[in-house]
Coordinates of C-alpha atoms and ligand atoms in Angstrom, one line a residue:
M22 CA 113.0 133.2 213.2
A23 CA 110.3 130.7 211.0
C24 CA 106.8 130.4 212.7
G25 CA 108.1 126.7 213.1
G26 CA 111.6 127.0 214.2
K27 CA 110.1 129.2 217.2
E28 CA 108.1 126.1 218.1
R29 CA 110.7 124.3 217.8
M30 CA 112.8 126.4 220.3
K31 CA 109.9 127.1 222.7
A32 CA 109.5 123.2 222.7
G33 CA 113.3 122.7 223.3
L34 CA 113.0 125.4 226.0
E35 CA 110.3 124.3 227.5
S36 CA 111.9 120.9 227.8
L37 CA 114.3 122.3 230.0
I38 CA 112.5 124.3 232.9
E39 CA 109.0 124.3 233.9
S40 CA 106.9 126.2 230.7
G41 CA 106.0 128.9 233.5
R42 CA 109.2 130.2 233.5
V43 CA 109.7 130.1 229.8
L44 CA 108.9 133.4 228.4
T45 CA 108.4 133.7 224.5
E46 CA 105.2 136.2 224.0
P47 CA 106.4 139.5 223.0
E48 CA 104.7 141.3 225.1
E49 CA 106.9 139.2 227.7
L50 CA 109.7 139.9 225.9
V51 CA 109.5 143.5 225.4
T52 CA 111.6 144.0 229.6
Y53 CA 113.6 142.1 228.5
A54 CA 114.7 144.5 224.8
Y55 CA 116.6 147.0 227.1
D56 CA 118.8 148.5 229.9
A57 CA 119.4 152.0 231.4
T58 CA 120.7 152.6 228.0
E59 CA 119.3 153.6 224.6
H60 CA 119.7 150.4 223.2
R61 CA 116.6 147.8 222.2
C62 CA 117.2 144.4 221.2
L63 CA 113.9 142.3 221.6
P64 CA 115.2 138.3 222.8
E65 CA 113.6 135.2 221.3
A66 CA 113.0 133.8 224.6
V67 CA 113.5 134.3 228.4
L68 CA 114.0 131.7 231.1
R69 CA 114.1 132.1 234.9
P70 CA 116.2 129.1 235.9
V71 CA 115.7 128.7 240.0
S72 CA 119.2 126.6 240.2
E73 CA 122.4 126.3 238.7
E74 CA 121.7 122.7 237.4
E75 CA 119.4 124.8 235.1
V76 CA 121.5 127.4 234.2
V77 CA 123.7 124.3 232.9
R78 CA 120.7 122.9 230.9
I79 CA 120.0 126.1 229.2
V80 CA 123.9 126.9 228.5
R81 CA 124.2 123.3 227.0
Y82 CA 121.2 123.5 225.2
A83 CA 122.2 127.0 223.8
A84 CA 125.5 125.8 222.9
E85 CA 124.4 122.7 221.0
E86 CA 121.7 125.1 218.8
G87 CA 124.3 128.4 218.9
I88 CA 121.9 130.3 220.2
A89 CA 123.2 133.7 222.0
V90 CA 122.6 133.7 225.8
T91 CA 122.8 136.5 227.6
A92 CA 122.4 136.4 231.4
R93 CA 120.4 139.2 232.9
G94 CA 120.4 140.8 236.7
A95 CA 118.1 144.1 237.1
G96 CA 118.7 145.7 233.5
T97 CA 120.3 148.6 235.1
S98 CA 123.6 148.5 233.0
L99 CA 124.9 151.7 231.9
S100 CA 126.8 150.3 228.9
G101 CA 124.2 148.2 226.6
C102 CA 125.6 145.1 227.5
A103 CA 122.3 143.9 229.5
V104 CA 120.8 144.1 226.0
P105 CA 120.3 140.9 223.7
C106 CA 122.1 142.7 221.1
E107 CA 121.7 139.1 219.1
G108 CA 118.2 137.9 220.3
G109 CA 118.4 134.5 221.5
I110 CA 117.7 133.5 225.5
V111 CA 118.2 135.9 228.3
I112 CA 118.9 134.0 231.5
D113 CA 116.6 136.0 234.0
M114 CA 119.0 135.0 237.1
N115 CA 116.4 137.2 239.3
L116 CA 114.5 133.6 240.5
M117 CA 117.8 132.8 241.8
G118 CA 117.8 134.9 244.7
R119 CA 119.4 133.5 248.0
I120 CA 121.3 134.6 250.6
K121 CA 122.8 131.3 251.3
A122 CA 125.4 131.7 254.4
V123 CA 127.1 134.1 256.2
D124 CA 130.0 133.6 257.7
E125 CA 130.4 135.9 260.3
A126 CA 133.4 134.6 261.8
N127 CA 135.5 135.0 258.3
R128 CA 133.6 137.8 257.5
L129 CA 131.9 136.0 254.3
A130 CA 128.7 136.1 253.0
T131 CA 127.7 133.2 249.3
V132 CA 124.8 134.3 247.7
E133 CA 123.0 133.3 244.6
P134 CA 123.9 135.9 241.8
G135 CA 120.2 137.5 241.8
V136 CA 120.5 139.1 245.2
V137 CA 119.7 142.9 245.3
Y138 CA 122.9 144.6 247.0
G139 CA 120.3 146.6 249.3
R140 CA 119.1 143.6 250.6
L141 CA 122.2 141.6 251.1
N142 CA 123.4 144.9 253.3
E143 CA 120.0 145.3 255.1
E144 CA 120.7 141.5 256.1
L145 CA 124.1 142.2 257.3
S146 CA 123.5 145.0 259.5
S147 CA 122.1 143.7 261.7
R148 CA 125.3 141.3 262.3
G149 CA 127.6 144.6 262.2
L150 CA 129.2 144.1 258.7
F151 CA 128.2 145.2 255.2
F152 CA 129.5 144.9 251.8
P153 CA 131.1 148.1 250.6
P154 CA 130.6 149.3 246.5
D155 CA 127.3 151.2 246.9
P156 CA 126.2 151.5 243.1
G157 CA 123.8 154.3 242.5
S158 CA 121.8 151.6 241.7
G159 CA 122.3 149.4 245.1
S160 CA 118.2 149.8 246.2
V161 CA 117.7 147.1 242.7
C162 CA 121.0 145.8 241.2
T163 CA 121.9 142.0 241.8
I164 CA 125.1 140.8 243.1
G165 CA 125.6 139.2 239.6
G166 CA 125.1 141.8 237.7
M167 CA 127.4 143.7 240.0
V168 CA 130.4 141.1 239.7
S169 CA 129.8 140.9 235.8
T170 CA 130.6 144.7 235.6
N171 CA 133.3 145.3 238.6
A172 CA 130.8 148.1 240.2
S173 CA 131.3 150.4 242.5
G174 CA 130.3 153.6 243.6
I175 CA 131.0 156.5 246.2
R176 CA 132.5 154.2 248.7
A177 CA 135.2 152.9 246.4
V178 CA 137.6 155.8 247.1
K179 CA 137.9 153.8 250.3
Y180 CA 136.7 150.5 250.2
G181 CA 137.6 149.2 246.6
T182 CA 135.3 148.3 243.8
T183 CA 133.6 144.8 243.6
R184 CA 136.3 143.2 242.5
D185 CA 138.1 143.6 245.9
Y186 CA 135.7 141.4 247.7
V187 CA 135.2 138.5 245.7
Q188 CA 136.3 135.5 247.6
K189 CA 135.0 132.7 245.4
L190 CA 133.2 132.2 242.2
R191 CA 130.7 129.0 240.7
V192 CA 130.4 129.7 236.7
V193 CA 128.9 128.2 233.9
T194 CA 130.8 128.4 231.0
G195 CA 130.1 128.5 227.8
S196 CA 129.9 125.3 226.8
G197 CA 128.1 124.3 230.0
E198 CA 130.5 123.4 232.0
V199 CA 130.4 124.2 236.4
V200 CA 133.7 125.7 237.5
E201 CA 134.8 126.8 240.8
L202 CA 137.0 129.6 240.9
G203 CA 138.9 130.8 243.9
S204 CA 139.2 129.1 247.8
L205 CA 137.9 130.4 251.0
A206 CA 141.4 131.2 252.4
P207 CA 142.2 134.9 253.1
K208 CA 144.8 134.3 250.5
S209 CA 146.4 132.4 247.8
S210 CA 149.5 131.9 245.5
N211 CA 148.2 128.9 243.8
G212 CA 147.2 129.9 239.8
Y213 CA 145.9 131.9 237.5
D214 CA 143.5 134.6 238.5
L215 CA 140.3 133.2 237.2
I216 CA 138.0 135.3 239.2
G217 CA 139.9 138.7 238.2
L218 CA 139.0 137.3 234.5
F219 CA 135.1 136.8 235.6
V220 CA 134.8 140.1 237.4
G221 CA 133.7 142.8 234.8
S222 CA 133.8 140.1 232.1
E223 CA 130.1 141.2 230.9
G224 CA 128.5 138.0 231.1
T225 CA 131.3 137.2 227.7
L226 CA 132.4 134.0 229.2
G227 CA 130.2 132.4 231.1
V228 CA 126.6 132.4 233.6
V229 CA 127.7 133.7 236.9
T230 CA 125.7 131.3 239.8
E231 CA 127.5 131.3 243.0
I232 CA 129.2 134.3 244.8
T233 CA 131.4 134.1 248.0
L234 CA 131.7 137.7 249.0
R235 CA 134.5 139.5 251.9
L236 CA 132.5 141.3 253.9
K237 CA 133.9 144.3 255.9
K238 CA 133.0 145.3 259.5
R239 CA 130.6 148.5 259.1
P240 CA 131.9 151.5 261.0
T241 CA 130.2 153.3 263.7
S242 CA 131.2 157.2 263.4
F243 CA 130.9 159.4 260.7
A244 CA 132.1 162.8 259.8
A245 CA 130.9 165.0 256.9
A246 CA 130.9 168.2 255.2
S247 CA 130.4 170.3 251.9
V248 CA 132.7 172.5 250.8
S249 CA 132.5 174.9 247.9
F250 CA 134.8 175.8 245.1
G251 CA 135.2 179.0 243.2
S252 CA 136.7 176.2 240.0
M253 CA 136.3 172.7 239.2
E254 CA 139.8 172.7 239.2
E255 CA 140.8 174.1 242.3
A256 CA 138.4 171.3 243.9
G257 CA 140.1 168.9 241.3
R258 CA 143.6 169.9 242.9
A259 CA 141.8 169.8 246.6
V260 CA 140.9 166.1 245.5
G261 CA 144.6 165.4 245.0
R262 CA 145.8 166.7 248.2
I263 CA 143.8 165.4 250.2
I264 CA 144.3 161.5 248.6
A265 CA 148.0 162.3 248.9
R266 CA 147.5 163.5 252.5
G267 CA 146.6 159.7 253.2
L268 CA 143.5 161.0 254.8
D269 CA 141.5 158.1 253.8
P270 CA 137.6 159.5 252.8
S271 CA 134.9 157.3 252.7
V272 CA 133.3 159.7 250.3
L273 CA 134.8 162.3 248.4
E274 CA 132.7 163.3 245.6
L275 CA 131.9 166.5 243.3
M276 CA 129.4 168.5 241.2
D277 CA 129.8 170.8 239.2
E278 CA 127.6 174.3 239.0
A279 CA 125.5 172.6 236.1
T280 CA 124.4 169.4 238.1
L281 CA 123.8 171.9 241.2
R282 CA 121.5 174.1 239.2
V283 CA 119.5 170.8 237.7
V284 CA 119.3 169.0 241.0
K285 CA 118.1 172.2 242.7
L286 CA 114.7 172.4 240.2
Y287 CA 113.6 169.3 241.8
Q288 CA 115.7 168.6 245.1
D289 CA 115.2 171.3 248.6
I290 CA 118.8 171.2 248.7
D291 CA 121.4 173.7 250.3
V292 CA 124.6 173.3 248.7
E293 CA 126.0 175.5 245.8
G294 CA 129.0 176.7 243.9
R295 CA 131.2 176.3 240.9
A296 CA 132.0 173.5 242.4
V297 CA 131.3 171.1 245.2
L298 CA 133.0 168.7 247.1
L299 CA 131.1 166.0 249.7
M300 CA 133.3 164.8 251.5
E301 CA 132.5 161.8 254.8
M302 CA 135.5 159.9 256.5
D303 CA 134.0 156.8 258.4
G304 CA 136.2 155.1 261.3
F305 CA 134.6 153.7 264.5
T306 CA 135.9 156.8 266.6
E307 CA 134.1 159.8 266.8
E308 CA 137.4 161.9 267.7
A309 CA 139.5 160.1 265.0
V310 CA 137.4 160.3 262.1
K311 CA 136.4 164.0 262.9
E312 CA 139.9 164.8 263.1
R313 CA 140.6 163.9 259.7
L314 CA 137.7 165.8 258.4
E315 CA 139.3 169.1 260.1
E316 CA 142.2 168.0 258.0
A317 CA 140.7 168.0 254.8
V318 CA 138.8 171.1 255.7
R319 CA 141.8 172.6 256.1
I320 CA 143.2 171.4 253.0
C321 CA 140.3 172.4 250.7
T322 CA 140.4 176.2 252.4
G323 CA 144.2 176.6 251.4
T324 CA 143.2 175.1 247.5
G325 CA 140.7 177.9 247.0
A326 CA 137.5 176.6 249.6
V327 CA 134.8 179.6 249.7
E328 CA 132.9 177.8 252.1
V329 CA 132.4 174.6 254.3
K330 CA 129.2 173.6 255.9
R331 CA 129.9 170.4 258.1
A332 CA 127.1 168.6 258.6
S333 CA 127.0 167.4 261.9
T334 CA 123.8 165.4 262.5
E335 CA 122.9 161.9 261.0
S336 CA 119.8 164.0 259.1
E337 CA 122.4 166.6 257.6
R338 CA 124.3 163.9 256.7
T339 CA 121.6 162.5 255.0
A340 CA 120.6 165.5 253.5
L341 CA 124.2 165.8 251.7
W342 CA 123.7 162.6 250.3
R343 CA 120.6 163.2 249.0
A344 CA 121.9 166.3 246.9
R345 CA 124.8 164.0 245.4
R346 CA 122.4 160.8 245.0
A347 CA 120.0 163.4 243.3
A348 CA 122.5 164.2 240.3
F349 CA 121.5 161.4 238.0
P350 CA 117.5 161.0 238.4
S351 CA 117.7 165.2 238.2
L352 CA 119.6 165.4 234.8
A353 CA 117.4 162.3 233.3
R354 CA 114.3 164.7 234.2
Y355 CA 115.9 167.7 232.7
R356 CA 116.9 166.7 229.5
P357 CA 114.9 163.6 227.2
T358 CA 119.0 161.6 226.8
L359 CA 121.4 161.7 228.8
V360 CA 124.7 160.7 227.7
L361 CA 126.3 159.5 230.8
E362 CA 129.9 159.1 230.6
D363 CA 132.5 157.3 233.2
V364 CA 136.1 157.9 232.2
T365 CA 138.8 158.2 235.0
V366 CA 141.9 159.5 235.5
P367 CA 144.8 159.0 237.9
I368 CA 143.9 161.7 240.7
S369 CA 147.2 163.6 239.8
R370 CA 145.7 164.6 236.7
L371 CA 141.9 165.4 237.2
P372 CA 142.8 169.0 237.4
E373 CA 143.6 168.7 233.7
M374 CA 140.6 166.1 232.9
L375 CA 138.3 168.5 234.2
A376 CA 139.4 171.3 232.5
E377 CA 139.4 169.1 229.1
I378 CA 135.4 168.1 229.9
E379 CA 135.1 171.9 230.0
R380 CA 137.1 172.9 227.1
I381 CA 135.0 169.9 225.0
S382 CA 131.8 171.1 226.0
G383 CA 132.7 174.3 224.0
A384 CA 134.0 173.4 221.0
H385 CA 131.2 170.9 220.6
G386 CA 128.2 173.1 221.9
I387 CA 126.9 170.4 224.2
E388 CA 125.8 170.8 227.5
I389 CA 128.0 169.0 230.2
A390 CA 126.5 168.2 233.5
T391 CA 130.1 167.1 235.3
F392 CA 129.4 164.6 239.0
G393 CA 131.5 162.0 239.8
H394 CA 133.7 159.9 242.0
A395 CA 136.6 162.4 242.1
G396 CA 138.2 160.6 245.1
D397 CA 139.2 157.6 242.4
G398 CA 139.1 159.9 239.7
N399 CA 135.9 158.3 238.1
L400 CA 134.6 161.2 236.7
H401 CA 130.6 161.3 235.6
P402 CA 130.3 164.1 232.3
T403 CA 127.1 164.0 231.4
M404 CA 125.9 165.5 228.0
L405 CA 122.2 166.9 228.2
V406 CA 120.8 166.3 224.9
D407 CA 117.8 164.6 223.1
S408 CA 117.9 161.9 221.2
R409 CA 115.6 163.2 218.9
N410 CA 117.8 166.1 217.8
K411 CA 119.6 164.3 214.7
A412 CA 122.3 167.5 214.6
E413 CA 122.7 167.7 218.9
M414 CA 123.6 163.4 218.8
E415 CA 126.2 163.9 216.4
Q416 CA 127.7 166.9 218.2
A417 CA 127.6 164.4 221.3
K418 CA 129.3 161.7 219.4
E419 CA 131.7 163.9 218.1
A420 CA 132.1 165.2 222.1
M421 CA 132.3 161.8 223.6
D422 CA 135.4 160.9 220.6
D423 CA 137.2 163.6 222.4
L424 CA 136.6 162.7 225.5
F425 CA 137.6 159.2 225.7
R426 CA 141.1 160.8 223.9
S427 CA 141.4 163.2 226.5
A428 CA 141.3 160.6 229.2
L429 CA 143.0 157.7 227.6
A430 CA 145.7 160.5 227.1
L431 CA 146.2 161.6 230.5
G432 CA 146.5 157.8 231.3
G433 CA 143.2 156.9 232.0
T434 CA 140.1 154.4 231.6
L435 CA 137.5 154.8 229.0
T436 CA 135.1 153.4 232.0
G437 CA 135.7 153.3 235.7
E438 CA 132.4 151.5 236.7
H439 CA 130.1 151.1 233.8
G440 CA 131.3 148.7 231.6
I441 CA 132.3 148.5 227.3
G442 CA 128.7 147.1 226.2
L443 CA 127.6 148.3 223.3
S444 CA 128.0 151.6 224.0
K445 CA 132.0 152.2 224.1
K446 CA 132.9 149.3 222.1
A447 CA 133.3 151.0 219.2
Y448 CA 137.0 152.4 221.5
S449 CA 137.8 149.4 223.4
R450 CA 141.0 149.0 220.9
L451 CA 141.8 152.2 221.8
E452 CA 142.5 151.8 225.0
H453 CA 143.7 148.2 225.0
G454 CA 145.1 148.1 221.1
G455 CA 146.9 144.3 221.0
A456 CA 145.9 143.2 224.3
I457 CA 141.8 142.9 222.5
E458 CA 143.8 139.7 220.4
V459 CA 144.4 138.2 224.0
M460 CA 141.1 138.7 225.0
E461 CA 139.7 137.4 222.3
Q462 CA 141.5 134.0 222.8
I463 CA 140.7 134.2 226.1
K464 CA 137.0 134.2 225.4
K465 CA 137.3 131.4 222.8
V466 CA 138.6 129.2 226.0
F467 CA 135.2 129.7 228.5
D468 CA 132.9 130.1 225.1
P469 CA 134.1 127.8 222.2
K470 CA 130.9 128.9 220.7
G471 CA 131.3 132.3 221.0
I472 CA 127.4 132.4 222.3
M473 CA 127.8 134.2 225.5
N474 CA 127.0 137.6 225.5
P475 CA 127.9 138.0 221.9
G476 CA 128.4 141.4 220.1
K477 CA 129.7 143.2 223.6
G478 CA 133.2 144.9 225.1
F479 CA 135.9 144.0 222.1
Ligands
FAD528 C1 120.4 155.3 238.3 C2 121.8 154.4 238.0 C3 122.7 154.3 239.0 C4 123.9 153.3 238.9 N1 124.8 153.5 239.3 C5 126.2 153.0 239.5 C6 127.1 153.1 240.4 O1 126.9 154.1 241.1 N2 128.3 152.6 240.3 C7 128.0 150.9 239.3 O2 128.9 150.6 238.9 N3 127.1 150.9 238.8 C8 125.6 152.1 238.5 N4 124.9 151.5 237.1 C9 125.0 150.9 236.6 C10 124.9 149.4 237.1 O3 123.3 149.8 237.7 C11 125.3 148.4 237.8 O4 126.2 147.9 236.4 C12 124.8 147.2 237.9 O5 126.1 146.3 239.4 C13 124.4 146.3 237.4 O6 123.6 145.1 237.9 P1 122.2 144.3 237.3 O7 122.1 143.4 237.9 O8 121.3 145.9 236.8 O9 122.8 144.0 235.8 P2 122.2 144.0 234.4 O10 122.5 145.5 233.7 O11 121.1 142.9 234.2 O12 123.9 142.9 233.9 C14 124.7 143.7 233.7 C15 126.1 143.1 232.7 O13 126.3 141.9 233.9 C16 125.9 140.8 233.2 N5 125.5 139.9 234.3 C17 124.1 140.2 235.4 N6 123.9 138.5 236.0 C18 125.0 138.2 235.4 C19 125.4 136.9 236.0 N7 124.8 136.0 236.7 N8 125.8 136.5 234.9 C20 127.3 136.7 234.7 N9 126.6 137.8 233.8 C21 126.1 138.4 234.5 C22 124.8 141.1 231.8 O14 124.8 140.0 231.0 C23 125.4 142.5 231.7 O15 126.6 142.2 230.7 C24 124.0 152.5 238.0 C25 123.0 152.5 237.0 C26 121.6 153.3 236.9 C27 120.6 153.0 236.2

């Protein structure tokens, strides 16, 4: 933007909110140019509103001026969806971080979008309640970001994704109108599911300014174990049988040999095998959860498990989850670049998907470490590469193409939780076909000027 234009824009923005919360200096903007992917793009300005009213003013100004707007939480997106790829304004939602109300009688919490997931659950724990999705980034990511990506995590196998917990939303559409979506009633047959449209829309329809979440009663009893298998396919088959038996695990995570090998370089963990399942049952009586765990263990033994380690104390259980949570950070330390995917397939097709990943790794000569939420069919095949090596990146791109096509051929989806953003945009049509045109029409209704996080999703 020319110098005069920049000055004019700055003056315009400073008329909307306090000037101290309008950032335009390059050294301030640079921290908003990225997320947890390789994508980078500098915004022209960052605005830090403290209220919905300020968000309305910003969006109306942007709509009048035709300026792109990207809402931002903690910037931990793994798809590039938080990167302002067309410059413009970033709306940093972190100052809107109030927990407005916790309604224990109806098990609801109303929060501003900048509330961090972990902080909300800390607040809820003394009341015996929790908001379950539990993404790996939960100590920093915001509820607004979770809603906009339909985030989930290791507990999705039992508790579902963010989508399952959004009771009500307040949003500012791309034309600056405030719309309230949903009600406080436990159920409703009235009208289109507009909350459903907003959840996972990656900020392309508007800015979420208030969220009312359904909560769950926090379980009091847990039983966990790690089970080693001779192959990923066997582990995949065991997952299918545990789910089909209706044992309702709260965690059913898979780690392959490559992931375990790398985690062990950095963590002292007592887990090994060609493939390891980490599982947990939760509930409200010790006997019942132990019984379910033992039945799952019997299924694993009957499916070729070679070793079972039960985590009977709280500290043993914590050690298990430490191993799993260390997967991503350990892989990130091991190679300069990770291409972390999150293809998701029907549970019954998991063994085939795991075999496909092995084939793809060999066929394209790319080291792939796989871990993930096997219990809901969501895998994280992670290509361990170096973005400075052009030939290797080209091979990784081909491997990714192969991976996406395999997942779709098995009836799956490109992304179980990270979203499409910039990273998978080129493949969106492959999954949605003609439904892309429907999505384009929907976007026009909420965002007629096309300013909301343009260039993302499709
Ligand atoms: C180490 C690590 C582990 C992770 N583990 C998981 C995991 O287990 N499961 C999982 O699902 N994800 C995971 N993620 C990805 C990411 O953390 C989640 O997608 C998270 O929900 C993003 O929240 P955020 O606050 O960082 O949002 P951001 O990254 O800032 O934004 C994400 C998207 O939401 C939009 N957005 C943000 N706030 C608003 C708002 N108020 N209104 C409208 N749009 C908005 C942005 O425009 C963007 O499109 C992980 C990331 C990292 C780095």
